[in-house]
Short mmCIF file of C-alpha atoms in Angstrom, two decimals:
data_model
loop_
_atom_site.label_atom_id
_atom_site.label_comp_id
_atom_site.label_asym_id
_atom_site.label_seq_id
_atom_site.Cartn_x
_atom_site.Cartn_y
_atom_site.Cartn_z
CA MET A 22 -7.17 -27.93 -26.22
CA GLY A 23 -8.79 -27.53 -29.65
CA SER A 24 -8.27 -31.22 -30.60
CA ALA A 25 -11.44 -32.08 -28.55
CA VAL A 26 -13.49 -30.47 -31.36
CA GLU A 27 -11.50 -32.64 -33.90
CA THR A 28 -13.11 -35.76 -32.12
CA LEU A 29 -16.61 -34.31 -31.75
CA CYS A 30 -16.87 -32.82 -35.39
CA GLY A 31 -15.41 -35.86 -37.03
CA GLN A 32 -17.87 -38.28 -35.37
CA ALA A 33 -20.75 -36.00 -35.62
CA TYR A 34 -20.13 -35.71 -39.41
CA GLY A 35 -19.87 -39.48 -39.86
CA ALA A 36 -23.13 -39.82 -37.93
CA HIS A 37 -24.94 -37.24 -40.19
CA ARG A 38 -25.61 -34.93 -37.16
CA TYR A 39 -24.55 -31.97 -39.41
CA ASP A 40 -26.05 -29.21 -37.31
CA MET A 41 -23.88 -30.09 -34.27
CA LEU A 42 -20.52 -29.34 -36.24
CA GLY A 43 -21.29 -25.62 -36.14
CA ILE A 44 -22.19 -25.71 -32.55
CA TYR A 45 -18.90 -27.67 -31.60
CA PHE A 46 -17.00 -25.10 -33.62
CA GLN A 47 -18.43 -22.05 -31.86
CA ARG A 48 -18.35 -23.81 -28.50
CA ALA A 49 -14.54 -24.61 -29.03
CA ALA A 50 -13.75 -21.16 -30.18
CA ILE A 51 -15.40 -19.63 -27.10
CA VAL A 52 -13.53 -21.93 -24.78
CA LEU A 53 -10.13 -21.29 -26.43
CA ALA A 54 -10.81 -17.54 -26.29
CA LEU A 55 -11.57 -17.59 -22.64
CA VAL A 56 -8.46 -19.72 -22.08
CA GLY A 57 -6.55 -17.00 -24.00
CA LEU A 58 -7.48 -14.30 -21.41
CA PRO A 59 -5.07 -15.38 -18.69
CA MET A 60 -2.40 -15.84 -21.40
CA THR A 61 -2.72 -12.26 -22.25
CA VAL A 62 -1.79 -11.51 -18.57
CA LEU A 63 1.41 -13.38 -18.92
CA TYR A 64 2.12 -11.73 -22.27
CA THR A 65 1.51 -8.32 -20.53
CA PHE A 66 3.95 -9.05 -17.76
CA SER A 67 6.52 -10.73 -19.97
CA TYR A 68 9.25 -8.22 -19.26
CA PRO A 69 9.48 -8.85 -15.48
CA ILE A 70 8.98 -12.57 -16.07
CA LEU A 71 11.83 -12.74 -18.47
CA LEU A 72 14.00 -10.79 -16.00
CA LEU A 73 13.04 -13.34 -13.37
CA LEU A 74 14.17 -16.15 -15.55
CA GLY A 75 17.75 -14.58 -15.76
CA GLU A 76 17.48 -13.07 -19.27
CA PRO A 77 19.57 -9.88 -19.80
CA GLU A 78 17.68 -6.57 -19.52
CA MET A 79 17.89 -5.63 -23.13
CA VAL A 80 16.80 -9.13 -24.28
CA SER A 81 13.94 -9.12 -21.77
CA TYR A 82 12.77 -5.62 -23.05
CA MET A 83 12.93 -6.57 -26.67
CA GLY A 84 11.38 -9.83 -26.20
CA SER A 85 8.49 -8.32 -24.15
CA LEU A 86 7.94 -5.88 -26.91
CA TYR A 87 7.69 -8.70 -29.57
CA ILE A 88 5.36 -10.71 -27.09
CA VAL A 89 2.93 -7.96 -26.46
CA GLY A 90 2.62 -7.36 -30.28
CA LEU A 91 1.53 -11.02 -30.57
CA MET A 92 -1.37 -10.69 -27.82
CA PRO A 93 -4.19 -10.39 -30.47
CA GLN A 94 -2.79 -13.56 -32.28
CA ILE A 95 -3.90 -15.69 -29.25
CA PHE A 96 -7.60 -15.06 -30.14
CA ALA A 97 -6.91 -15.43 -33.84
CA TYR A 98 -5.52 -18.86 -33.28
CA ALA A 99 -8.43 -19.84 -31.07
CA VAL A 100 -10.74 -19.36 -34.13
CA ASN A 101 -8.39 -20.48 -36.71
CA PHE A 102 -7.64 -23.83 -35.14
CA THR A 103 -11.26 -24.69 -34.57
CA ALA A 104 -12.16 -23.55 -38.11
CA GLN A 105 -9.61 -25.86 -39.48
CA LYS A 106 -10.88 -28.83 -37.63
CA PHE A 107 -14.45 -27.88 -38.66
CA LEU A 108 -13.26 -28.00 -42.24
CA GLN A 109 -11.11 -31.03 -41.88
CA ALA A 110 -13.93 -33.05 -40.43
CA GLN A 111 -15.77 -32.63 -43.61
CA SER A 112 -12.71 -33.51 -45.68
CA VAL A 113 -12.32 -29.88 -46.84
CA VAL A 114 -8.59 -29.01 -46.85
CA ARG A 115 -7.68 -27.26 -50.05
CA PRO A 116 -9.39 -23.92 -49.18
CA SER A 117 -7.28 -23.76 -45.97
CA ALA A 118 -4.11 -24.44 -47.94
CA TYR A 119 -4.99 -21.69 -50.46
CA ILE A 120 -5.82 -19.23 -47.73
CA SER A 121 -2.56 -19.99 -45.85
CA ALA A 122 -0.48 -19.65 -49.02
CA ALA A 123 -2.14 -16.17 -49.78
CA ALA A 124 -1.53 -15.12 -46.12
CA LEU A 125 2.15 -16.22 -46.38
CA PHE A 126 2.57 -14.04 -49.41
CA LEU A 127 0.95 -11.15 -47.64
CA GLN A 128 3.15 -11.65 -44.56
CA ILE A 129 6.36 -11.65 -46.59
CA SER A 130 5.35 -8.57 -48.30
CA LEU A 131 4.31 -6.70 -45.31
CA THR A 132 7.32 -7.79 -43.31
CA TRP A 133 9.67 -6.43 -46.03
CA MET A 134 7.82 -3.09 -45.97
CA THR A 135 7.55 -2.95 -42.16
CA ILE A 136 11.33 -3.38 -41.74
CA ASN A 137 12.95 -1.85 -44.72
CA VAL A 138 10.49 0.98 -45.49
CA MET A 139 8.73 1.93 -42.36
CA GLY A 140 11.59 0.86 -39.95
CA PHE A 141 9.34 -0.55 -37.26
CA GLY A 142 11.77 -3.41 -36.44
CA LEU A 143 10.77 -6.07 -34.18
CA MET A 144 7.49 -4.63 -33.07
CA GLY A 145 6.50 -4.35 -36.65
CA ILE A 146 7.31 -8.02 -37.33
CA ALA A 147 4.96 -8.97 -34.40
CA TYR A 148 2.14 -6.88 -35.68
CA VAL A 149 2.52 -8.39 -39.31
CA LEU A 150 2.32 -11.81 -37.77
CA THR A 151 -0.81 -10.88 -35.85
CA ILE A 152 -2.38 -9.18 -38.97
CA SER A 153 -1.62 -12.44 -41.04
CA TRP A 154 -3.38 -14.71 -38.58
CA TRP A 155 -6.40 -12.52 -38.51
CA VAL A 156 -6.51 -12.38 -42.37
CA ILE A 157 -6.47 -16.20 -42.39
CA VAL A 158 -9.25 -16.28 -39.78
CA MET A 159 -11.51 -13.69 -41.61
CA ALA A 160 -10.89 -15.52 -44.90
CA GLN A 161 -11.95 -18.82 -43.35
CA ILE A 162 -15.04 -17.49 -41.61
CA LEU A 163 -15.98 -15.73 -44.95
CA TYR A 164 -15.62 -18.97 -46.71
CA ILE A 165 -17.57 -21.04 -44.20
CA THR A 166 -20.46 -18.64 -43.75
CA SER A 167 -20.90 -17.90 -47.63
CA SER A 168 -20.29 -21.39 -49.15
CA GLN A 169 -23.37 -23.61 -49.95
CA LYS A 170 -21.22 -26.51 -49.06
CA PHE A 171 -21.68 -25.86 -45.36
CA ARG A 172 -25.38 -25.02 -45.45
CA HIS A 173 -26.08 -28.16 -43.33
CA THR A 174 -23.06 -27.90 -41.00
CA TRP A 175 -23.19 -24.08 -40.39
CA THR A 176 -26.53 -22.91 -39.48
CA GLY A 177 -25.50 -19.57 -37.91
CA LEU A 178 -24.63 -18.30 -34.47
CA SER A 179 -26.55 -20.15 -31.72
CA TRP A 180 -27.12 -20.03 -28.03
CA ARG A 181 -26.41 -23.79 -27.91
CA SER A 182 -22.68 -22.94 -28.36
CA PHE A 183 -22.73 -21.42 -24.78
CA HIS A 184 -24.27 -24.64 -23.30
CA GLY A 185 -21.94 -26.81 -21.40
CA LEU A 186 -18.76 -24.65 -21.78
CA TRP A 187 -17.27 -26.02 -18.52
CA SER A 188 -17.80 -29.68 -19.60
CA PHE A 189 -16.20 -28.89 -22.90
CA PHE A 190 -13.31 -27.25 -21.11
CA LYS A 191 -12.72 -30.35 -19.09
CA LEU A 192 -12.85 -32.54 -22.19
CA SER A 193 -10.25 -30.32 -23.80
CA ILE A 194 -7.85 -30.57 -20.91
CA GLY A 195 -6.79 -34.00 -21.89
CA SER A 196 -6.13 -32.95 -25.41
CA ALA A 197 -4.03 -30.02 -24.18
CA VAL A 198 -1.94 -32.14 -21.95
CA MET A 199 -1.46 -34.83 -24.70
CA ILE A 200 -0.17 -32.39 -27.24
CA CYS A 201 1.87 -30.11 -24.95
CA LEU A 202 3.71 -33.22 -23.47
CA GLU A 203 4.68 -34.27 -27.09
CA MET A 204 5.71 -30.72 -28.15
CA TRP A 205 7.80 -30.00 -25.09
CA TYR A 206 9.59 -33.41 -25.24
CA SER A 207 11.69 -32.54 -28.27
CA GLN A 208 12.37 -29.03 -26.81
CA ILE A 209 13.76 -30.44 -23.69
CA LEU A 210 16.48 -32.20 -25.83
CA VAL A 211 17.78 -28.93 -27.01
CA LEU A 212 17.57 -27.40 -23.42
CA LEU A 213 19.67 -30.29 -22.03
CA ALA A 214 22.20 -29.87 -24.81
CA GLY A 215 23.04 -26.42 -23.43
CA LEU A 216 24.36 -28.16 -20.25
CA LEU A 217 26.86 -30.39 -22.13
CA LYS A 218 30.64 -29.92 -22.14
CA GLU A 219 30.59 -28.23 -25.55
CA PRO A 220 27.19 -26.56 -25.50
CA ALA A 221 27.73 -24.36 -28.61
CA LEU A 222 28.69 -27.41 -30.77
CA SER A 223 25.96 -29.50 -29.33
CA LEU A 224 23.26 -26.83 -29.80
CA ASP A 225 24.28 -26.12 -33.32
CA SER A 226 24.38 -29.87 -34.44
CA LEU A 227 21.07 -30.65 -32.57
CA SER A 228 19.36 -27.52 -33.94
CA ILE A 229 20.16 -28.72 -37.53
CA CYS A 230 18.96 -32.22 -36.74
CA MET A 231 15.83 -30.95 -35.23
CA SER A 232 15.15 -28.75 -38.27
CA VAL A 233 15.41 -31.79 -40.61
CA SER A 234 13.32 -33.85 -38.15
CA ALA A 235 10.54 -31.04 -38.05
CA LEU A 236 10.58 -30.99 -41.96
CA SER A 237 9.94 -34.70 -42.13
CA PHE A 238 7.40 -34.50 -39.20
CA MET A 239 5.22 -32.24 -41.31
CA VAL A 240 4.47 -35.23 -43.62
CA SER A 241 3.43 -37.21 -40.45
CA VAL A 242 1.15 -34.32 -39.35
CA GLY A 243 -0.60 -34.75 -42.67
CA PHE A 244 -1.26 -38.35 -42.00
CA ASN A 245 -2.05 -37.50 -38.36
CA ALA A 246 -4.99 -35.29 -39.55
CA ALA A 247 -6.18 -37.76 -42.28
CA ALA A 248 -6.18 -40.67 -39.60
CA SER A 249 -8.17 -38.55 -37.08
CA VAL A 250 -10.74 -37.44 -39.66
CA ARG A 251 -11.21 -40.93 -41.27
CA THR A 252 -11.36 -42.75 -37.97
CA SER A 253 -13.78 -40.31 -36.39
CA ASN A 254 -16.01 -40.20 -39.41
CA GLU A 255 -16.13 -43.98 -39.75
CA LEU A 256 -16.85 -44.42 -36.08
CA GLY A 257 -19.59 -41.81 -36.16
CA ALA A 258 -21.06 -43.54 -39.11
CA GLY A 259 -21.04 -46.87 -37.32
CA ASN A 260 -18.42 -48.51 -39.63
CA PRO A 261 -15.95 -50.23 -37.38
CA LYS A 262 -14.25 -52.24 -40.22
CA SER A 263 -13.70 -49.04 -42.16
CA ALA A 264 -12.24 -47.30 -39.12
CA LEU A 265 -9.73 -50.16 -38.62
CA PHE A 266 -8.79 -50.14 -42.38
CA SER A 267 -8.37 -46.32 -42.29
CA THR A 268 -6.22 -46.69 -39.21
CA TRP A 269 -3.75 -49.23 -40.58
CA THR A 270 -3.64 -47.79 -44.13
CA ALA A 271 -2.52 -44.32 -42.86
CA THR A 272 -0.06 -45.79 -40.48
CA SER A 273 1.42 -48.15 -43.07
CA VAL A 274 1.85 -45.48 -45.78
CA SER A 275 3.34 -43.00 -43.22
CA PHE A 276 5.85 -45.58 -42.08
CA VAL A 277 6.97 -46.35 -45.66
CA ILE A 278 7.38 -42.62 -46.29
CA SER A 279 9.38 -42.07 -43.07
CA LEU A 280 11.59 -45.06 -43.82
CA ALA A 281 12.45 -43.60 -47.17
CA GLU A 282 13.18 -40.22 -45.56
CA ALA A 283 15.41 -42.01 -42.85
CA LEU A 284 17.50 -43.83 -45.63
CA ALA A 285 17.93 -40.44 -47.54
CA VAL A 286 19.25 -38.95 -44.23
CA ILE A 287 21.79 -41.78 -43.77
CA ALA A 288 22.77 -41.59 -47.45
CA SER A 289 23.38 -37.80 -47.17
CA ARG A 290 24.68 -37.60 -43.66
CA ASP A 291 28.03 -36.15 -44.61
CA TYR A 292 26.41 -33.37 -46.74
CA ILE A 293 23.03 -32.59 -45.25
CA SER A 294 24.36 -30.07 -42.58
CA TYR A 295 25.87 -27.82 -45.32
CA ILE A 296 22.36 -26.74 -46.24
CA PHE A 297 22.36 -24.77 -42.90
CA THR A 298 26.09 -24.09 -42.14
CA SER A 299 29.63 -24.17 -43.52
CA ASP A 300 31.32 -25.02 -40.33
CA ALA A 301 33.22 -28.39 -40.60
CA ASP A 302 33.06 -29.23 -36.97
CA VAL A 303 29.23 -28.84 -36.83
CA ALA A 304 28.93 -30.74 -40.08
CA LYS A 305 30.93 -33.64 -38.50
CA ALA A 306 28.78 -33.54 -35.28
CA VAL A 307 25.68 -33.66 -37.46
CA SER A 308 27.02 -36.63 -39.39
CA ASP A 309 27.73 -38.54 -36.20
CA LEU A 310 24.04 -37.80 -34.95
CA CYS A 311 22.36 -38.77 -38.32
CA PRO A 312 21.72 -42.38 -37.19
CA PHE A 313 19.83 -41.12 -34.27
CA LEU A 314 17.99 -38.63 -36.41
CA ALA A 315 17.00 -41.52 -38.84
CA VAL A 316 15.59 -43.60 -36.00
CA THR A 317 13.64 -40.51 -34.80
CA ILE A 318 12.21 -39.94 -38.37
CA ILE A 319 11.06 -43.59 -38.52
CA LEU A 320 9.34 -43.36 -35.16
CA ASN A 321 7.80 -39.93 -36.10
CA GLY A 322 6.37 -41.73 -39.17
CA ILE A 323 4.28 -43.92 -36.84
CA GLN A 324 3.68 -42.16 -33.52
CA PRO A 325 1.90 -39.12 -34.84
CA VAL A 326 -0.47 -41.20 -36.88
CA LEU A 327 -1.37 -43.31 -33.90
CA SER A 328 -1.91 -40.05 -31.96
CA GLY A 329 -4.32 -38.98 -34.79
CA VAL A 330 -6.22 -42.24 -34.40
CA ALA A 331 -6.39 -41.60 -30.58
CA VAL A 332 -7.87 -38.23 -31.28
CA GLY A 333 -10.44 -39.71 -33.65
CA CYS A 334 -11.37 -42.32 -30.99
CA GLY A 335 -11.43 -39.72 -28.19
CA TRP A 336 -8.54 -41.31 -26.25
CA GLN A 337 -6.66 -38.02 -25.58
CA THR A 338 -6.61 -38.39 -21.69
CA PHE A 339 -5.23 -41.97 -22.00
CA VAL A 340 -2.48 -40.85 -24.35
CA ALA A 341 -1.63 -37.91 -21.97
CA TYR A 342 -0.93 -40.56 -19.27
CA VAL A 343 1.17 -42.60 -21.78
CA ASN A 344 3.09 -39.53 -22.55
CA VAL A 345 3.85 -38.67 -18.99
CA GLY A 346 5.22 -42.20 -18.34
CA CYS A 347 7.11 -42.79 -21.48
CA TYR A 348 8.51 -39.27 -22.05
CA TYR A 349 8.99 -37.80 -18.68
CA ILE A 350 9.41 -40.96 -16.30
CA VAL A 351 11.44 -43.13 -18.68
CA GLY A 352 12.93 -41.04 -21.63
CA ILE A 353 14.33 -37.87 -20.21
CA PRO A 354 15.75 -39.60 -17.00
CA ILE A 355 17.54 -42.27 -19.06
CA GLY A 356 18.82 -39.63 -21.46
CA CYS A 357 20.27 -37.59 -18.52
CA ILE A 358 21.93 -40.67 -17.16
CA LEU A 359 23.50 -41.67 -20.44
CA GLY A 360 24.41 -38.11 -21.39
CA PHE A 361 25.86 -36.87 -18.11
CA THR A 362 26.59 -39.67 -15.90
CA PHE A 363 28.00 -42.05 -18.58
CA ASN A 364 29.44 -38.93 -20.58
CA PHE A 365 27.71 -39.95 -23.93
CA GLN A 366 26.83 -36.31 -24.36
CA ALA A 367 24.27 -35.55 -26.91
CA LYS A 368 24.14 -39.12 -28.18
CA GLY A 369 23.25 -40.23 -24.78
CA ILE A 370 20.45 -37.75 -24.19
CA TRP A 371 18.96 -38.55 -27.66
CA THR A 372 19.21 -42.21 -27.00
CA GLY A 373 17.18 -41.90 -23.86
CA MET A 374 14.55 -39.80 -25.59
CA ILE A 375 14.33 -42.19 -28.40
CA GLY A 376 13.68 -44.99 -25.89
CA GLY A 377 10.73 -42.94 -24.54
CA THR A 378 9.24 -42.47 -27.88
CA LEU A 379 9.81 -46.04 -28.89
CA MET A 380 8.04 -47.15 -25.61
CA GLN A 381 5.07 -44.73 -26.42
CA THR A 382 4.81 -45.95 -30.05
CA LEU A 383 4.79 -49.70 -28.91
CA ILE A 384 2.13 -48.98 -26.44
CA LEU A 385 -0.14 -47.15 -28.87
CA LEU A 386 0.49 -49.86 -31.47
CA TYR A 387 -0.59 -52.52 -28.87
CA VAL A 388 -3.64 -50.62 -27.78
CA THR A 389 -4.64 -49.94 -31.39
CA TYR A 390 -4.14 -53.54 -32.37
CA ARG A 391 -6.25 -54.65 -29.35
CA THR A 392 -9.04 -52.23 -29.80
CA ASP A 393 -12.60 -53.49 -30.09
CA TRP A 394 -13.84 -51.26 -32.98
CA ASP A 395 -17.42 -52.23 -32.23
CA LYS A 396 -17.22 -50.87 -28.84
CA GLU A 397 -15.61 -47.66 -30.13
CA VAL A 398 -18.53 -47.18 -32.49
CA GLU A 399 -20.91 -47.54 -29.40
CA LYS A 400 -18.70 -45.11 -27.48
CA ALA A 401 -18.98 -42.54 -30.31
CA ARG A 402 -22.64 -42.87 -30.47
CA LYS A 403 -22.97 -42.30 -26.64
CA ARG A 404 -20.50 -39.34 -26.76
CA LEU A 405 -22.63 -37.69 -29.52
CA ASP A 406 -25.78 -38.32 -27.58
CA MET A 407 -24.32 -36.72 -24.45
CA TRP A 408 -23.15 -33.61 -26.39
CA ASP A 409 -26.32 -33.21 -28.64
CA ASP A 410 -28.45 -30.53 -27.14
CA LYS A 411 -31.33 -28.51 -28.69
CA LYS A 412 -31.83 -24.74 -27.94
CA GLU A 413 -32.95 -21.63 -29.83
CA PRO A 414 -30.68 -20.06 -32.34
CA LEU A 415 -29.24 -16.59 -32.08
CA GLN A 416 -30.06 -15.97 -35.79
CA ASN A 417 -32.29 -17.72 -38.28
#
C-alpha cells in the first residue's frame, strides 16, 4: 500500500511542491499503521489459525510465539517504508543503505547473544528482528528531522496529514493489490511443487532456483526504484521527454544486466546448486531447470522496471488488473495443465508461469511504448492539485 506515496512524493518533488512531501510521508505512515491494527489481531490468533490450516500442534505453537514477537514490527515497517520513499523521491539513498548495514550488524550481534548467551530461542529471534526494525526507523526519523537537507520537504508534524485519509487509503489499495499479486505469484510455484510426484526433490530444486532468482531480482528492484523516482520527478517537473528517456534507459540497462546474469546461470548450470547442497540428485534437477531460471531472470530484468515506471506514473490499479489476468487467469492455470495433466511436472508449472510473466511484460512494454507523455504530465499536475491542501501545522 505504501507505493502510493512513491508516486505522490516523486511527482511533488519534481513539481517543487516540497512542503507536500512531508505531508504525504505522515499521511501514508498513519494509513499503514491503521491497516496494521487488524493485522495484529491475525497475529494474536495465529495459533488457532495455524491449527485450522492443518499444521501440527507443536509447529503451530512455536510459530505463534514467533509471530507474536513480530507484532511491533508491523508498525515499524509502516514508518520505515514511507520514510524510504520520502528519501528516494529526493534521490537520497546512501543514508538508508548505511543505516540498514548498521542495523544488520546489530541484528547479527544481538541474535548471537539472544540464542547462545541468553537462551531465548525462537522468541528471542523475533524480538531481535523487531528491535532491528525500530532501530532503522528511529535512525531514519532522526536523520530526516535533523538534516538541513530536508528543511523544505520536512516542515514538522501537521494536521494536514490527517486530512483525506480515506481517499489516501483508496489510492493505496491499487498499489497493494499490484505488489501482492506479483509477490504471491512466485510463491504459488513452490506451493504447487509440493503436489508433484516427487515433492521433496521438486521443492529442493525449485527452492534453489528461486534463491538464485531472488538474488538477481534485487538488481532489478534497484532499477525499479530508480525508474519510479526519475519518472515521477520528471512528470512532476513537466518534462515528458526526460521521463521517456529515463524509462527506456533504466529498462535497457536492467535488461542487459539480466541477460548477462542469465548467461552466467546457463554456463554454471551443472555447478551452481552446490553452493546450496551436496545432493547429486538435487543438483541434476537444478541443472535441468536452469534454462527456465535463465528465462525468468531475463523477464525479471524488464518487468520490475516497467512496474517502477507504472508506479511513477500512478498506474498501479491498471497494473493490478493486468497482473490478475496474466498471472492468475493465464499463467497458473496453464502451469497446472502442463504440470499435472500433461505430466511435465515442475517444468510444466514453471513454463505456464513464465508464460504469464511474458504476457504481462509484453502488455507493459506496449502500454509504455504507446504512452502519451504530455498527457501523463498533465495527469501528474491534476493529481498534485487534488492532493495539495493547506491547513495549520501541529508544530512550528
